Amino acid sequence: MPGNSRPTLLWNAALIAAGAIFVSYGVIFFFPPKGEWKAVSTDLFFMVAAIWSTVTAALLWHVYRPDPGPRRIWFSFAVALGLWCLAEAIWTLQNVLSGPPGLGIADIFWVSGYLFFGIAFYAQYKLLLIPPKWLSRAVFAAILLLSLALSFSFAFLLARSRGETLNLENWLAAFYPVGDLAIGAGALYIAYLFRGGMFSRPWLGMLLFAIADSLYAWVNLSQVEYLLESGSLTLYVADSLYLSAYLAVGLACFMQWLILRYGFFYATKS
Amino acid sequence: MDLLASRDIAVQGISPAYLSTLLHMHREEEFDGLFHLTHQEEETLFFLCNGEIKLAFTRTGAHWQPVTGAAQDSLLQRIGGDLRIFPCPSTALRLIRLYLENLQEIAVEETNCPSERLLPWIENAFQEHGQGLVCFRGHPRQGLILTYPDARNTVDIAGWNAQSCHTGQMVFNMLRHAQTPFHLTYHPLRTESDAWKEYLLTRAFQNFVQMLFLRFRTLAGQAMTGHVSEQLNILCQRQRWKLEFREGVLFHAHFFRSSQEAEQVYQKLFAALLKSMGTVIGEAFVRQSMQETQKRLAEKERSLLSPLIGNLLQIKLSLEVA
């Protein structure tokens, strides 16, 4: 209800916290602490943001338990964010212990996260457009096959340009931008269908992930040194986009949860 | 046939002043129902109330005429007589209005119809004379049944006795087990009457809202449907409409003076539905759902609702063109 103070308070607190995290990250990025804390300080921001978005998505799944359609979407969404959160944690730990890790366990969680996001998109697509069963399955299979075909083709081209044979590392390097492209396209489509509504917001957050990841992929694949240097503006843009994607998804899920829990607590025009 | 023969007289020989006081008291109590006044000079008056007096009918010969505005006020100031008070829900009021506006013609009559033959008799009359209103009178129950040939082949029914008025399936069950025979009249409906237009419009709106909310619920879930319903209820309360949304189900207890009044209210509610649901799933998607829902309505209902929803959907079209 308009004028309900508790959800307004919670929402304002979440907004301030998200803003504070975003600004602090900028400060730490350009003025990093000395010594051991240098590596861990920036990674911690991603960890906190990932936990925040996972918790809010899980809350949303919890509140949607009586509704089979939305429940399926938010369960997969929360699991995907949870897997990414685990990946962030593992990556941070490895980074602290032995410097930036290469291919490793974290990638298993990142790749699985993409799969669960795919399931969430599929569930949302089915609920929105109510396609016949054969069509929805065909669309899902087509996107999966296209993603695999594209990632293998890019991996092959990448390996050739590096003078290597096709291996898992090359495939992963190619898979991430392709996965991001698929997620970005799906998110854009769903956000377009829900345009103007609060249901579009978590998907717009996902779009931010796709943009940030594409920037990372470009920086990594280009191998231009000044872009990769710590403290570079490009890296900051990619990092802050990635951080804001977690924060935005978390805020969008939190807003939806608050409304489901307390009703429309902000005044709507009628 | 006396529509309220089963009801006892509440006040005998009531004066115009006392009648006016009684009407005022009932308005304060948000009374839903009917006042039936039999004047000494054989003049009969019906007041249909839904919180306040919505319509008044007076009999001239065999016909009932609506009395409005100054004529209604003047009648209230000069008329007294025997008063029957009949509390009943808006569904019954709507059927009674249909009855009063369609009483001119009796297509077929049966004076001694046993309960087991009641439904076949109605079915038969419907087949022979088309859509109509059945007025039944037995002991102790009497009432009205409207045959409605839509895809679901449903009927609306209101039945009453000296104590109470009921609507829906419950009345059918009572009629099925009635021990005494019925006196039945079948009145074909004048489809051009305003009562019929308002009835159809209300029915169309209810079906539309039910289907739209069903779609919304699958997308947004039960809790969100509840919150959107609350938003709509705030509007209904502010406007003093006797309409209530409970988790997407519309409880319609409002009785309109005319189809125009119903159109205005429903138009405002469509806009509110678009706004409230749009906050959640986006107005573009609500418009699309509204279009799909409209297509699933029966043709008669669709043609009545189209002008009301048309404006909302046209905004989308003009935006797309721009």
XYZ file of N, CA and C in Angstrom, chain A residues 28 40 62 68 74 78 86 102-103 108-109 116 138 172 189 191-192 211-212 260 266:
63
model
N 38.333 2.192 -4.750
C 39.331 1.125 -4.540
C 40.054 0.799 -5.846
N 42.621 -8.834 -3.251
C 41.343 -9.289 -2.694
C 40.302 -8.162 -2.604
N 11.237 -18.186 -3.461
C 10.532 -18.632 -2.260
C 9.104 -18.090 -2.222
N 3.261 -22.386 -10.170
C 4.203 -23.245 -10.905
C 4.992 -22.522 -11.991
N 12.142 -18.542 -11.522
C 12.989 -17.964 -10.475
C 13.840 -18.998 -9.779
N 17.704 -18.278 -9.749
C 18.439 -18.230 -8.475
C 19.594 -19.236 -8.488
N 29.277 -18.934 -6.604
C 30.302 -19.921 -6.216
C 31.556 -19.744 -7.077
N 43.963 -19.472 -14.273
C 43.589 -19.741 -15.660
C 42.338 -20.600 -15.657
N 42.322 -21.590 -16.552
C 41.182 -22.510 -16.616
C 41.096 -23.295 -15.310
N 33.682 -24.333 -14.363
C 32.580 -25.330 -14.365
C 31.300 -24.650 -13.868
N 31.444 -23.866 -12.789
C 30.261 -23.197 -12.223
C 29.740 -22.088 -13.141
N 21.661 -22.861 -16.589
C 20.464 -22.578 -15.785
C 19.781 -21.266 -16.208
N 11.665 -26.960 -30.056
C 12.482 -26.712 -31.246
C 13.317 -25.447 -31.057
N 36.435 -22.487 -24.172
C 35.835 -21.657 -23.119
C 35.945 -20.172 -23.464
N 14.943 -9.563 -25.548
C 13.632 -9.955 -26.070
C 12.573 -9.930 -24.951
N 12.790 -8.420 -21.995
C 12.641 -7.048 -21.481
C 11.772 -6.220 -22.435
N 11.889 -6.502 -23.743
C 11.066 -5.784 -24.722
C 9.586 -6.155 -24.557
N 26.713 -7.195 -21.800
C 27.546 -6.094 -22.308
C 28.924 -6.124 -21.625
N 28.906 -6.285 -20.288
C 30.170 -6.297 -19.542
C 31.057 -7.451 -19.998
N 5.688 -8.173 -3.767
C 4.954 -9.420 -3.527
C 4.667 -9.600 -2.035
N 4.900 1.925 -3.059
C 5.125 3.280 -3.568
C 3.856 3.700 -4.288
